[in-house]
Every structure is written in C-alpha cells, then in structure tokens.
Coordinates of C-alpha atoms in Angstrom, one line a residue:
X12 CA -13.8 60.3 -17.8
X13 CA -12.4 63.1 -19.8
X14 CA -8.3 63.1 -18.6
X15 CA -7.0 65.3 -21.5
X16 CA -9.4 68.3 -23.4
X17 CA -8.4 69.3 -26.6
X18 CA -6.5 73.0 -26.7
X19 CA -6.2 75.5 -29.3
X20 CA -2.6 75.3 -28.6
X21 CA -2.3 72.0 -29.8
X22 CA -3.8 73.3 -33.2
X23 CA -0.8 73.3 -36.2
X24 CA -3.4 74.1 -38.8
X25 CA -2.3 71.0 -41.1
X26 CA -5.9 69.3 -41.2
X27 CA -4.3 65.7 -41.3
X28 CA -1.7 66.5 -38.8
X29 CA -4.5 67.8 -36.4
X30 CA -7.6 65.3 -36.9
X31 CA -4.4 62.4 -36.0
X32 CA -3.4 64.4 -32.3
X33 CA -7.5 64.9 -31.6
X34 CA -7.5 61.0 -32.2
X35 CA -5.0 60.0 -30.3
X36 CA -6.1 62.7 -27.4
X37 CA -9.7 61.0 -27.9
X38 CA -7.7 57.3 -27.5
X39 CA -6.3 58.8 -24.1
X40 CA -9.4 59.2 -23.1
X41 CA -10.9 56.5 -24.0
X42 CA -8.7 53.7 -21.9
X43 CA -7.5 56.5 -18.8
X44 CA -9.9 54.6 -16.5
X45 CA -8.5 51.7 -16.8
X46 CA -5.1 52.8 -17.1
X47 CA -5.7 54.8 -13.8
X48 CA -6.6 52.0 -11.6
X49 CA -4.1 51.0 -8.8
X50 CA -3.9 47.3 -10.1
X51 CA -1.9 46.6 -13.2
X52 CA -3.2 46.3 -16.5
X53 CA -3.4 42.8 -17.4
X54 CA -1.3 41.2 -20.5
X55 CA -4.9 41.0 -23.0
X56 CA -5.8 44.4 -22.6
X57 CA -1.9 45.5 -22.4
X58 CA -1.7 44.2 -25.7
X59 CA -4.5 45.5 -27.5
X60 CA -3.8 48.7 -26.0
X61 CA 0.1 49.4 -27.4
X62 CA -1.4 47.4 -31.2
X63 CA -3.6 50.4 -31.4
X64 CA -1.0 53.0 -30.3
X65 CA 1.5 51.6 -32.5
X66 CA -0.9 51.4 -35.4
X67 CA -1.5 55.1 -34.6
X68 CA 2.0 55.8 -34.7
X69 CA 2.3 53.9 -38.2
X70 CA -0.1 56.2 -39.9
X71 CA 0.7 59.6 -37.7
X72 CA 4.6 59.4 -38.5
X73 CA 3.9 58.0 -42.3
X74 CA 1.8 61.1 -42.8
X75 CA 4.1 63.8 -40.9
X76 CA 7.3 62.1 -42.9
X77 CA 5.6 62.3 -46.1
X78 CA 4.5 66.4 -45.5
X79 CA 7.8 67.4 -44.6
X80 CA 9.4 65.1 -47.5
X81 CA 7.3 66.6 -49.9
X82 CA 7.8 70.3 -48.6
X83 CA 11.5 69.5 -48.9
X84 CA 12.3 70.7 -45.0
X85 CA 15.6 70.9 -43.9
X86 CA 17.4 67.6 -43.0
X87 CA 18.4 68.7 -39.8
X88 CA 15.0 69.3 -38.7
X89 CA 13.5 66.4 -40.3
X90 CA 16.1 63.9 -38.9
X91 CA 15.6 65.4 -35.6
X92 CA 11.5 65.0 -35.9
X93 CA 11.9 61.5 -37.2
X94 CA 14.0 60.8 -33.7
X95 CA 11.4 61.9 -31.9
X96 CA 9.0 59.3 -34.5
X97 CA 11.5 56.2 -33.1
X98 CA 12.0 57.4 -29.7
X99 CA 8.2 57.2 -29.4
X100 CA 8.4 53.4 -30.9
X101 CA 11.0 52.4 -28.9
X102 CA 8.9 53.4 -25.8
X103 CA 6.4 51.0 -27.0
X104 CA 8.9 48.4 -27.7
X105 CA 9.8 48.5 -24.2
X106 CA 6.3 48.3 -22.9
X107 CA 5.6 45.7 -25.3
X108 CA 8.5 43.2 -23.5
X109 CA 7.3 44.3 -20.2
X110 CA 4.2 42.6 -20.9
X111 CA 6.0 39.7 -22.0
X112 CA 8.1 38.9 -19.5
X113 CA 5.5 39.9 -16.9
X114 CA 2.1 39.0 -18.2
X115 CA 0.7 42.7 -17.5
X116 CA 2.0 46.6 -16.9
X117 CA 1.9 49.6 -14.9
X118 CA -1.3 51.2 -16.8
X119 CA -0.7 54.3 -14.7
X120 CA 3.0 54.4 -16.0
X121 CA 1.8 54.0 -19.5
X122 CA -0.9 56.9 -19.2
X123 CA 1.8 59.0 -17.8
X124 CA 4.1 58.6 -20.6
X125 CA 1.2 59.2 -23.1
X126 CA 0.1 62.4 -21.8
X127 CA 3.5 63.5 -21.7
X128 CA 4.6 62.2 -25.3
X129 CA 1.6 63.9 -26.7
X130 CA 2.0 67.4 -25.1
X131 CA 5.4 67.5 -26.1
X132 CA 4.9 66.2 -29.9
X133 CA 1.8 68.7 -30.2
X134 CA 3.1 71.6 -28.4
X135 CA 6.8 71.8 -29.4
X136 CA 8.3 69.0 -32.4
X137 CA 4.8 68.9 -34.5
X138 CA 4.3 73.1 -33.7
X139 CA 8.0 73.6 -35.4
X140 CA 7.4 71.1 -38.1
X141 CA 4.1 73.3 -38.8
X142 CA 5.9 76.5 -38.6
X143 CA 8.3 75.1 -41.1
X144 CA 6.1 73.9 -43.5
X145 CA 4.2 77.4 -43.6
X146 CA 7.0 79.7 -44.1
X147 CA 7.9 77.2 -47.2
X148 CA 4.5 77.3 -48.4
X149 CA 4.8 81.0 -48.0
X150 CA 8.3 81.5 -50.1
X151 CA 10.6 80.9 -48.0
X152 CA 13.3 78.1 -48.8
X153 CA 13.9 75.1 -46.1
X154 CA 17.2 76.8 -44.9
X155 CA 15.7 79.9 -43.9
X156 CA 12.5 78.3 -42.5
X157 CA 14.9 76.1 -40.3
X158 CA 16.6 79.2 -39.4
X159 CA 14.0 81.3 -38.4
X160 CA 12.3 78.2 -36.4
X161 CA 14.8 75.9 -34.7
X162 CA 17.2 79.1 -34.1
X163 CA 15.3 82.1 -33.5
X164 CA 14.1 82.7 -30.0
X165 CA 10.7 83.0 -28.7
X166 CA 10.8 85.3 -25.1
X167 CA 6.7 85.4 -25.0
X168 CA 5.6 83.8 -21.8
X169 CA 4.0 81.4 -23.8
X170 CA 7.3 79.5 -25.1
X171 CA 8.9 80.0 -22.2
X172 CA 6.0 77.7 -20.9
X173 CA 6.3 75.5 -23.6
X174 CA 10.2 75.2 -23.2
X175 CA 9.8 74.7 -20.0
X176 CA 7.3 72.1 -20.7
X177 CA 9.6 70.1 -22.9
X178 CA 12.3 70.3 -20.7
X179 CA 10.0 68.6 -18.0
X180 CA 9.4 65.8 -20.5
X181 CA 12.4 65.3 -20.9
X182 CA 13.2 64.5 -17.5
X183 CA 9.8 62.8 -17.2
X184 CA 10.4 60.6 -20.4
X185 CA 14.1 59.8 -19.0
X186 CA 12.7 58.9 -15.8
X187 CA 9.9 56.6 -17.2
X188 CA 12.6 54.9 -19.6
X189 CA 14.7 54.2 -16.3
X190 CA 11.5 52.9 -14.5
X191 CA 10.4 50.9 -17.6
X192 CA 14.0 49.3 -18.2
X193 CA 14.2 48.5 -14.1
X194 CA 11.1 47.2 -14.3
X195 CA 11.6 44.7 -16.9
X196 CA 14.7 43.8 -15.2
X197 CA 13.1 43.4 -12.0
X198 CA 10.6 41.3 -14.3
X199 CA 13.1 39.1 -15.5
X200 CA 15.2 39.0 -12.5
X201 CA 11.4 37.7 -10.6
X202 CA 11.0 35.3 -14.4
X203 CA 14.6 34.2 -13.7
X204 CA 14.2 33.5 -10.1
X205 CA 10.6 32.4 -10.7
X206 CA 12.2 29.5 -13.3
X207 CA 15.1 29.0 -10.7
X208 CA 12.8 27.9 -7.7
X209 CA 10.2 26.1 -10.5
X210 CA 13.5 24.0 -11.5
X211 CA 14.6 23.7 -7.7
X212 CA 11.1 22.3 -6.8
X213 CA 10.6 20.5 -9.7
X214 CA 14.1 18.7 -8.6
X215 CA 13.1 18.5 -5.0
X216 CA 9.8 16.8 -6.5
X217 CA 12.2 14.5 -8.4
X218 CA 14.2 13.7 -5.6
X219 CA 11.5 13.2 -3.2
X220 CA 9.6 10.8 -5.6
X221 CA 13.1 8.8 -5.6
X222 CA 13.0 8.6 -2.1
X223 CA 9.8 7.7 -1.3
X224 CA 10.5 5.0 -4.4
X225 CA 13.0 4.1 -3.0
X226 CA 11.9 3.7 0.6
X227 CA 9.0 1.8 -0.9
X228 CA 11.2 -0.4 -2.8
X229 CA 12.9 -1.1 0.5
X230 CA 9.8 -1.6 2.3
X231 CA 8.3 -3.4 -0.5
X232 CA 11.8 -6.1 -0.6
X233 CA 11.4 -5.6 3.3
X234 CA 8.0 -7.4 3.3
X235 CA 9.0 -9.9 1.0
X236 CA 12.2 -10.6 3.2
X237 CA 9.9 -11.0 5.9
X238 CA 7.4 -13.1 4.1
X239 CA 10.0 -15.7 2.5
X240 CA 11.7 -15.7 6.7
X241 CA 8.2 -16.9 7.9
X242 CA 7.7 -19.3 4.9
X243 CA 11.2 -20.6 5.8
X244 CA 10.5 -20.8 9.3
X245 CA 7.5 -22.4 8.7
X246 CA 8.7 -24.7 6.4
X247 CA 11.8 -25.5 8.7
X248 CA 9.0 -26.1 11.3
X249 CA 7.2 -28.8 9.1
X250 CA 10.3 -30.5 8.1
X251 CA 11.2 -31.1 12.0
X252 CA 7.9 -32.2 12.5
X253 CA 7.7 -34.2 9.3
X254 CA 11.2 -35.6 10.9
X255 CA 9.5 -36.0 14.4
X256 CA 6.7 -38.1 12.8
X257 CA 9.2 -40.4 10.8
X258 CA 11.5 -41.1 13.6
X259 CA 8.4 -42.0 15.2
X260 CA 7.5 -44.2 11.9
X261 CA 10.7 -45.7 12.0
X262 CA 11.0 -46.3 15.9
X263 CA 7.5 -47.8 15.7
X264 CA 8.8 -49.7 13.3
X265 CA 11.6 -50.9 15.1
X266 CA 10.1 -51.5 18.3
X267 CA 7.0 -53.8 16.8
X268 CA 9.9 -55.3 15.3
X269 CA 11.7 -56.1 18.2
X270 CA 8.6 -56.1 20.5
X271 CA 6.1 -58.4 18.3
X272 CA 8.6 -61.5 19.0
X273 CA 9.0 -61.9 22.5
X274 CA 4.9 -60.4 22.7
X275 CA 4.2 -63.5 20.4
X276 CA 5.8 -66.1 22.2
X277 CA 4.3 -64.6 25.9
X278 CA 1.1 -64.4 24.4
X279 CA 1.8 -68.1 23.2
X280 CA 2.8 -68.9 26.5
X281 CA -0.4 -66.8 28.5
X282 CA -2.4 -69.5 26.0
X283 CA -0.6 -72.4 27.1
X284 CA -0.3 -71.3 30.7
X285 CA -4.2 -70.9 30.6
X286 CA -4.6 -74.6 29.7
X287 CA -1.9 -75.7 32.2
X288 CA -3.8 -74.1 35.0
X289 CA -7.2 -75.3 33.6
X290 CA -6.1 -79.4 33.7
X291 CA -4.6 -78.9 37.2
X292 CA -7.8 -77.6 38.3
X293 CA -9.7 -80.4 36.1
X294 CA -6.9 -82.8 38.2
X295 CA -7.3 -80.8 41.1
X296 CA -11.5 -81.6 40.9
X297 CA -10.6 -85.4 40.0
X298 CA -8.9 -85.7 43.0
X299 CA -11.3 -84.3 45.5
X300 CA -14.0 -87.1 45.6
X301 CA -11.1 -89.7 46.9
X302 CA -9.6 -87.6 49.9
X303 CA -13.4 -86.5 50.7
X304 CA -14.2 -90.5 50.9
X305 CA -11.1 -90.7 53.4
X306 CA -12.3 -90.6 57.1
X307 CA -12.2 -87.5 58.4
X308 CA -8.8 -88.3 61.1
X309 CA -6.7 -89.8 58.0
X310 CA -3.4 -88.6 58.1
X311 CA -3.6 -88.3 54.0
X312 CA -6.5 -86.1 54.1
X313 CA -5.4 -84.1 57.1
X314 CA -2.9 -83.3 54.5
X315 CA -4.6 -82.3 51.3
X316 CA -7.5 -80.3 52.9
X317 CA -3.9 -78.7 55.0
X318 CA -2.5 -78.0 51.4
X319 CA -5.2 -76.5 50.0
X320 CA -6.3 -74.0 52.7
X321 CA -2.6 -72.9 52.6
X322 CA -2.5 -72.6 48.6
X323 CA -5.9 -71.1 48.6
X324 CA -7.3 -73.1 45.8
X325 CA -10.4 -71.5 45.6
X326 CA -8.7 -68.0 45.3
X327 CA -6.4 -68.8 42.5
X328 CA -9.4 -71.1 40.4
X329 CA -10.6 -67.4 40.5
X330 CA -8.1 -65.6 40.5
X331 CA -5.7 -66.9 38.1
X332 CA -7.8 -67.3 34.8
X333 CA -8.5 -63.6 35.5
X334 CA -4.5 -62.3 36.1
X335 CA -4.4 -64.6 32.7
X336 CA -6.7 -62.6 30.8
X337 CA -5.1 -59.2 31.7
X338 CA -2.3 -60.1 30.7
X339 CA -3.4 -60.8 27.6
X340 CA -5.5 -57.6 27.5
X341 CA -2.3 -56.0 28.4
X342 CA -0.3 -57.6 25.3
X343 CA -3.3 -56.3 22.7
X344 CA -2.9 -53.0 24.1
X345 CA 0.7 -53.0 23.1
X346 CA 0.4 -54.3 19.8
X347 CA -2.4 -51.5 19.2
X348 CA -0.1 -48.9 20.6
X349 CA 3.0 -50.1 18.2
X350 CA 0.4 -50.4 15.4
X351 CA -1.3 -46.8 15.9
X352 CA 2.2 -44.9 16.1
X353 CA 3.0 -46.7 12.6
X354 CA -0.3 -45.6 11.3
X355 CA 0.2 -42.3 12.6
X356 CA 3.3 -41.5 10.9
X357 CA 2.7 -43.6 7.9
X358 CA 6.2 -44.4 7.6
X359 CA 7.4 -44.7 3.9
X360 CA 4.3 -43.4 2.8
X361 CA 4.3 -39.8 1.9
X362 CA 2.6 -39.9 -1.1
X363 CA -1.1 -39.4 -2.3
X364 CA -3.2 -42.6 -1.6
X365 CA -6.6 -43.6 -0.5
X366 CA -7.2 -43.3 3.6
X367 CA -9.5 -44.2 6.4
X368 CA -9.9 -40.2 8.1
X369 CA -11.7 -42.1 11.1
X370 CA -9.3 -44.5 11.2
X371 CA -5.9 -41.5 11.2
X372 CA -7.9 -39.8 13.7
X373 CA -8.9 -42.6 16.2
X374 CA -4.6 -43.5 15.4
X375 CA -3.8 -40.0 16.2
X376 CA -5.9 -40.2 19.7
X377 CA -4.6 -43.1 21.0
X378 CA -1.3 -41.5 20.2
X379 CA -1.7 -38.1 22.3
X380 CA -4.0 -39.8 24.5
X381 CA -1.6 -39.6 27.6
X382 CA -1.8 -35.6 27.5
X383 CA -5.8 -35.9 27.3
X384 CA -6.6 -39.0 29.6
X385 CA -6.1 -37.2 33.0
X386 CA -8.7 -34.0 32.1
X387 CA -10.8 -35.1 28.7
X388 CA -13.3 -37.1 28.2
X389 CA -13.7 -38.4 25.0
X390 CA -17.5 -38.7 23.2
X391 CA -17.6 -40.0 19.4
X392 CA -19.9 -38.9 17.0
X393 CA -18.2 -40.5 13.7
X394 CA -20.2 -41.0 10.8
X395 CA -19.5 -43.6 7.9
X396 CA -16.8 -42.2 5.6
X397 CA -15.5 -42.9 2.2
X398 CA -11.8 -43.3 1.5
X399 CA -10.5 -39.6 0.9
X400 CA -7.3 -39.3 -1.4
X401 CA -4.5 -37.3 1.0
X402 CA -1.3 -37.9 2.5
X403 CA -2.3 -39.6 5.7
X404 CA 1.0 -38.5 7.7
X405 CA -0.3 -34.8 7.0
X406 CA -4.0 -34.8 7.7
X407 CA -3.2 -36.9 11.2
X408 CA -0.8 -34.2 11.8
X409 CA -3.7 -31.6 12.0
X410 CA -5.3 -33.9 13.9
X411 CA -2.9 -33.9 17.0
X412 CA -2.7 -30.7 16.7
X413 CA -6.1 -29.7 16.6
X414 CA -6.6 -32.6 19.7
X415 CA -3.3 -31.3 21.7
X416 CA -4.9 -27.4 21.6
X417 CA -8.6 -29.1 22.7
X418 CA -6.3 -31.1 25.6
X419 CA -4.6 -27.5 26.6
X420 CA -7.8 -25.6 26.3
X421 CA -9.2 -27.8 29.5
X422 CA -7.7 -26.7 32.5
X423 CA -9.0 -29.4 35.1
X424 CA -11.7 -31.5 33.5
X425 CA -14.1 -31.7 30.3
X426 CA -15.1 -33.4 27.0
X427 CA -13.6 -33.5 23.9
X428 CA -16.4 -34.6 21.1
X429 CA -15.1 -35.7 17.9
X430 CA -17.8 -35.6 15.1
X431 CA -17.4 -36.4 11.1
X432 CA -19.3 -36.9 8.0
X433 CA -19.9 -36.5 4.5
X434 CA -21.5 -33.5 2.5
X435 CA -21.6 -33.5 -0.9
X436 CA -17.8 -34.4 -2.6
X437 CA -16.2 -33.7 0.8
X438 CA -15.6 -35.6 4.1
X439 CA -15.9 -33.1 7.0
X440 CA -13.9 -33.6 10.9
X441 CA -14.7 -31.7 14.1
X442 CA -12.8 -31.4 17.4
X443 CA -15.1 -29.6 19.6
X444 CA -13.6 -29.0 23.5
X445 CA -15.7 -27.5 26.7
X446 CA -12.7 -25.2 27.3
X447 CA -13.0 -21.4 27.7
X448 CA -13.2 -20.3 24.3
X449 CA -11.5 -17.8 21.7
X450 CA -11.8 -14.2 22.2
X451 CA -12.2 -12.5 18.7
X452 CA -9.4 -10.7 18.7
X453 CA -7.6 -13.4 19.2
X454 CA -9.7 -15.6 16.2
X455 CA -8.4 -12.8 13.3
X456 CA -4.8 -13.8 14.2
X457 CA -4.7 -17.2 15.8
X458 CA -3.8 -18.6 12.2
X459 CA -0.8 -16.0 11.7
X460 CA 2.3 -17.6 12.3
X461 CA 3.8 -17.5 15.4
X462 CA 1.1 -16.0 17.0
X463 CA 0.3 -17.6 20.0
X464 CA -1.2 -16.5 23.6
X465 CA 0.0 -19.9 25.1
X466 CA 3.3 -19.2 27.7
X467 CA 6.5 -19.4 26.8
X468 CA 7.9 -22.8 26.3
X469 CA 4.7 -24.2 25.4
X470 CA 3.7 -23.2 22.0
X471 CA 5.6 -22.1 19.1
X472 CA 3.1 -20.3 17.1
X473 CA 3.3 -22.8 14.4
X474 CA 0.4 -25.2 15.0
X475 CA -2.2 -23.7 13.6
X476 CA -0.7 -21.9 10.4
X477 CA 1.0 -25.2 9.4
X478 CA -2.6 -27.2 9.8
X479 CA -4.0 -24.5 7.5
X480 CA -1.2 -24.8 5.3
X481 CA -1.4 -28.8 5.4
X482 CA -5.2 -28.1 4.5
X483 CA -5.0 -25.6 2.1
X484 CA -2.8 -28.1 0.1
X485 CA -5.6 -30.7 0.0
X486 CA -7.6 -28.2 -1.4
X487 CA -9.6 -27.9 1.9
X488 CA -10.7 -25.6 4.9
X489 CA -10.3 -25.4 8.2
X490 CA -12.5 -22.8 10.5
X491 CA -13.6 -22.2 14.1
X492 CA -16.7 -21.4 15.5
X493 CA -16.0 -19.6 19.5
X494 CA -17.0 -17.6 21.9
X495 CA -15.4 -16.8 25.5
X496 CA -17.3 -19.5 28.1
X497 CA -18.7 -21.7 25.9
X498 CA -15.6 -23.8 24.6
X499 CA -14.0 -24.2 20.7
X500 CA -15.1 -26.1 17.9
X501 CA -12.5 -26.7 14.5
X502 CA -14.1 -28.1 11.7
X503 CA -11.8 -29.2 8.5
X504 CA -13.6 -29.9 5.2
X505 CA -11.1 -32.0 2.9
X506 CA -12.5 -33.0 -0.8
X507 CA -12.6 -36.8 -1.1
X508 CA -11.1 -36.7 -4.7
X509 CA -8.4 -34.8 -3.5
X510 CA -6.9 -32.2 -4.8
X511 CA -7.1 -31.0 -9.0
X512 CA -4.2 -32.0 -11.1
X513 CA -1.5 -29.8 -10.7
X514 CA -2.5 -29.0 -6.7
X515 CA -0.9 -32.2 -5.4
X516 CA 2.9 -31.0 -6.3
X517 CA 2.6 -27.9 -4.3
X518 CA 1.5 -30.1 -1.1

C-alpha cells in the first residue's frame, strides 16, 4: 500500500536532508496499513512504531541543526526551525503516554499527524531552511538570506498552495493535539475510574468474604450450640434415668428390707402350718378305724361321719397342702421380684466390674415383664457366657430399652426371642420381635436423638441414642437388621475385656 509518493516538491537539494524525508516517507508507507485499520493499534506495535520515529527524529533534527549551525543562519530562523524540531517530539511524547495509560492508540490518528507533519516540514520549514543555506553558500550573509526568505513574499500559485497548506496543518496539528490531550484524559479519567471500581470490588470482595466468614462463623458456633444442647439433653436424659434406676436400687432395697422379715416369718409359718395340717390328718386317719368299728346307729359315730361330711375332709386333705404350696410359690416370686429390681439397678455399684449379661438381661425381663406379658411371648436362645467387664446398671439399661421398643413394636400378640453368645473376645445379645418392622428411612435416623415416630407422650427420642451412647462407651456396637412385615432384630456386641485403658473414664 503506497499512502504517500515521493514529489519533486519535497526535493531541498541538500542530499542528507533529502535521503532523511524519502525515509521517513518510505517509513509512512511501510506501517499505513496497519495504522489505517478501524481497530486501535495495540501498545507492542505502538511502541516500536514512535522508537523508530523518534530515532528518526534524533538523527533528522541532529543533521538539519548541525547544517544550519555550520552555515551560520540567522537565529531567528534557526530558533524558529528548531520549534518546529520539539513541537514534533512533543507530539510523540504525547502519543507515547497515550499508550501508557491506555495500552494502545488511534493508529489512524497517528498516520494523520505524520502525513501532515511531513508535508509541512518538507514543503514549507525544511524548503526555507534550504533556500537559506543556498543564498549563504552563494555570498550572501545570514541576515540578508533571512530577509529575502522569511520576509519576501511568494504570489506564484504554488506558495499560495503551500501557505495554504501550512495554514491547514496548523489547524490540523492543533486539532490532533486537542484530540490527543482529550484522549489521554479520557484515558486516565477510564484508568482512574477503571482503579476506582477495581478498589470498590475488591472491597465489596472483602466485605462479602467477612460476611460469609462471618455467617459461617455463626453457623459454624450455631452447630456447635446445637450439638453441646443435644449432648446436654441427652445427658440430662441419662442422669434422670440413672436417678430412675437408683431410686429403684434404693426402693428395692428398702422394700426387701422391710419385706424379707415378715416374708420370712410367713414362709416359716406356711412350713409349720404344712406340718400342723399333715399330723391332724395323720390324727385324723388314726381316728377313723375306731368310729368305723362303732355300729352303724351310735350316736358317736352319727357324729363324726356328721362332722366330716360338713368339714369336707377329703376336700381340704387335697386341697389344703395345695393352697400351702402357692403360697409359698407366691412368697419366692416376691423375693425374686425384690431381688431382680436390685440386680437391675445395681444399687451402689456404678463402677467397672465383672457381670453375668444373661443374668442383667433375664433381671431386666422380669422387671418390664408387666408391659410384655399380655402380648409377647418370650423364646430363649442363651448361650453360655463369660463374665464381661461393664457397668451392669448401664448395659441392663439398653436392655429394657431394647425389650420395651420389642413390647411396643407388637400390637396384639407375638414373640420376643432373646439369643446370645460368644464370638471371638466379645459376648454378643439379640432382641428379635415379630412386630412390623423398620422402614429405611426411618433406620438412617432412628439413632438421632430425639427422633422418634412413636406418638406423643410415649417416646422421647432418647432411647436409642443413649443405648448407643451406653455402648459406644464399652467399646461396643449395637445394629439392626429390618424390613417392613417381617419384624426387628437389635444385636449389641460388647468386648468381654472391656474397654482399653483410658475408654472407661469417658463412660
């Protein structure tokens, strides 16, 4: 693309002066189609663009200052040609911090201003200079060269043309000044504003991550809070039932205290009655042989036979050794009663020791039996178990609860199997009910506490987390195997060495 063609017109006849203008006219040429494109010239190719113009501008102005120094031209004329040197680098200049606060320029500004520039230096300030130098070189001193060049003037059609052409670069190079200086305004205004609404999102950033910190914080102390309530309600929950259980200790206590005494002497007295009754019937037999030998009309036997069918001897020989023995049936079942509630609770002893699991959960039974006697029927699969180290009170907890949910799971009648044995280091229990079952959605939360799909007033949501908790703590585990329709089966796994050292504090 050829944008400017070298003139005769632009030819000063100083060799130098003219190989410099074809160069920079060649230059022109060389980057007008990229400087012509709508788009703006990027900062890169801005910037090697205005080096090489201003390293033409270096050696053009050195060489133009150094002819006129040397030909001793007037200082008027120089000073005004070396104006016309800075005015050119200031141009640049101003270019040059366009790109810098932008990134890039208006390449068809830039060409504009060149073309310009360059007619007006060729055709009018280096065409005087030339003038000048030739009328020296020709005789004439640097005052009368000045004269007859910067004051004489030219009518020919072809300065009026030229005139007229510097007069439009003046207006042109004034405008483009104006445009330059409001476009590096409008550059820094958009930098300014660009740095404003980085620093305004960078602070919104700043205070949005503080916020969202902070709500997490809240959230995060929220969850806690919510956590250490649960673990306190839990805990509260334990504590009444750990109270529950030793009030039961102690009344146990206190009743097979107060009860085993007047039991002892009835029993006593059931024992001595039961001989009592056996000689009188001994007498009783003694004494039939004589008032059968008695005629059949004596008034004496008449009598006795009367007595007897009235007292219904026969009746109470059978009758009363029975009514004896139920009794004393009756006063066993009370002293097991007292003496399962105190193994139950295990009053006084709530530390680690050495326990009978069969034995807590055959105590535990006979304990909640009245809520399973009228609907449950009870099948016993117990194996032979070692001792297991635990606190008794706590493992027979999980047992009534785990034999309370089996009792509530029944609604009218079924079987409640208790199972146990030994695998390995651990003793394992199972409470296994014919009851409806455990939907899954219900499994995932049933050990969450207070969870609970039982109405209200009749479960707390308690049961289960606490008996996970209680077996956690023995270093143990407690799962369910269910399905809707086919009843529930818990099965606890508890080691028989108890826990490690350090575990039992934490129970």
């Amino acid at each position: 693309m050829t944008f400017m063609n070298w003139s005769r017109h632009f030819v000063t006849g100083i060799d130098v002066v003219d190989r410099e203008h074809q160069g920079l006219v060649e230059l022109i040429n060389e980057v007008a189609p990229l400087l012509s494109r709508s788009e703006p010239v990027p900062g890169a190719e801005a910037d090697a663009l205005l080096d090489r113009l201003s390293e033409y501008a270096q050696t053009h102005f050195r060489d133009e200052e150094r002819l006129m120094g040397e030909a001793g031209m007037a200082a008027a004329c120089v000073g005004r040609q070396v104006g016309a040197h800075r005015a050119y680098v200031e141009e640049l200049a101003l270019m040059r911090r366009e790109v810098d606060a932008g990134g890039q320029i208006d390449g068809r500004l830039l060409l504009r201003f060149l073309a310009n520039w360059l007619s007006f230096h060729m055709l009018s300030e280096d065409q005087m200079m030339a003038r000048q130098l030739t009328l020296i070189a020709a005789g004439h001193t640097p005052a009368e060269a000045a004269t007859q060049v910067c004051e004489t003037k030219d009518d020919t059609p072809q300065a009026v043309l030229t005139e007229a052409l510097i007069d439009l670069y003046a207006v042109v190079s004034e405008r483009n000044r104006k445009l330059l200086r409001t476009n590096a305004q409008l550059k820094t205004a958009r930098s300014q504003l660009a740095e404003v609404n980085a620093s305004l999102e960078r602070e919104i950033e700043e205070r949005t991550g503080q916020l969202q910190k902070s709500n997490q914080e809240l959230l995060r102390e929220q969850s806690e809070l919510l956590r250490a309530m649960e673990a306190i309600e839990r805990t509260q929950s334990q504590l009444l039932q750990s109270e529950k259980m030793a009030a039961v200790g102690q009344l146990a206590a206190g009743v097979a205290h107060e009860i085993n005494n007047p039991i002892g002497f009835v029993g006593s007295n059931l024992g001595s009655l039961g001989s009592y009754v056996t000689r009188l019937f001994e007498l009783i037999d003694c004494a039939a042989p004589a008032v059968a030998a008695l005629p059949a009309d004596h008034p004496a036997r008449l009598a006795v036979e009367q007595a007897w069918q009235a007292a219904e001897v026969d009746f109470l020989r059978e009758d009363i050794p029975a009514l004896i023995g139920e009794s004393a049936d009756g006063l066993a079942r009370v002293r097991k009663i007292v003496a399962d509630l105190k193994d139950f609770s295990h009053v006084g002893e709530a530390e680690w020791q050495e326990a009978d699991v069969n034995r807590g959960l055959e105590s535990t039974l006979n304990v909640v039996w009245n809520e399973l006697k009228y609907k449950a029927t009870i099948v016993r699969d117990l194996g032979e178990l070692p001792a297991v180290r635990c606190i008794p009170a706590q493992v027979n907890q999980v047992f009534m609860n785990l034999l309370v949910n089996a009792g509530q799971a029944i609604e009218s009648a079924g079987t409640i199997s208790l199972r146990s044995g030994q695998e390995g280091g651990y003793v394992w229990v199972e409470v296994e009910d014919s009851g409806g079952g455990i939907p899954p959605d219900v499994q995932k939360r049933m050990f969450e506490p207070f969870f609970t799909t039982k109405p209200v007033g009749t479960g707390t949501g308690l049961g289960l987390p606490i008996s996970r908790e209680i077996v956690h703590r023995h270093a143990g585990t407690i799962s369910v195997d269910s399905e809707p329709g086919r009843g529930s089966c818990f099965r606890i796994r508890l080691p028989i060495a108890g826990p490690q050292p350090g575990q039992e504090a934490a129970a």
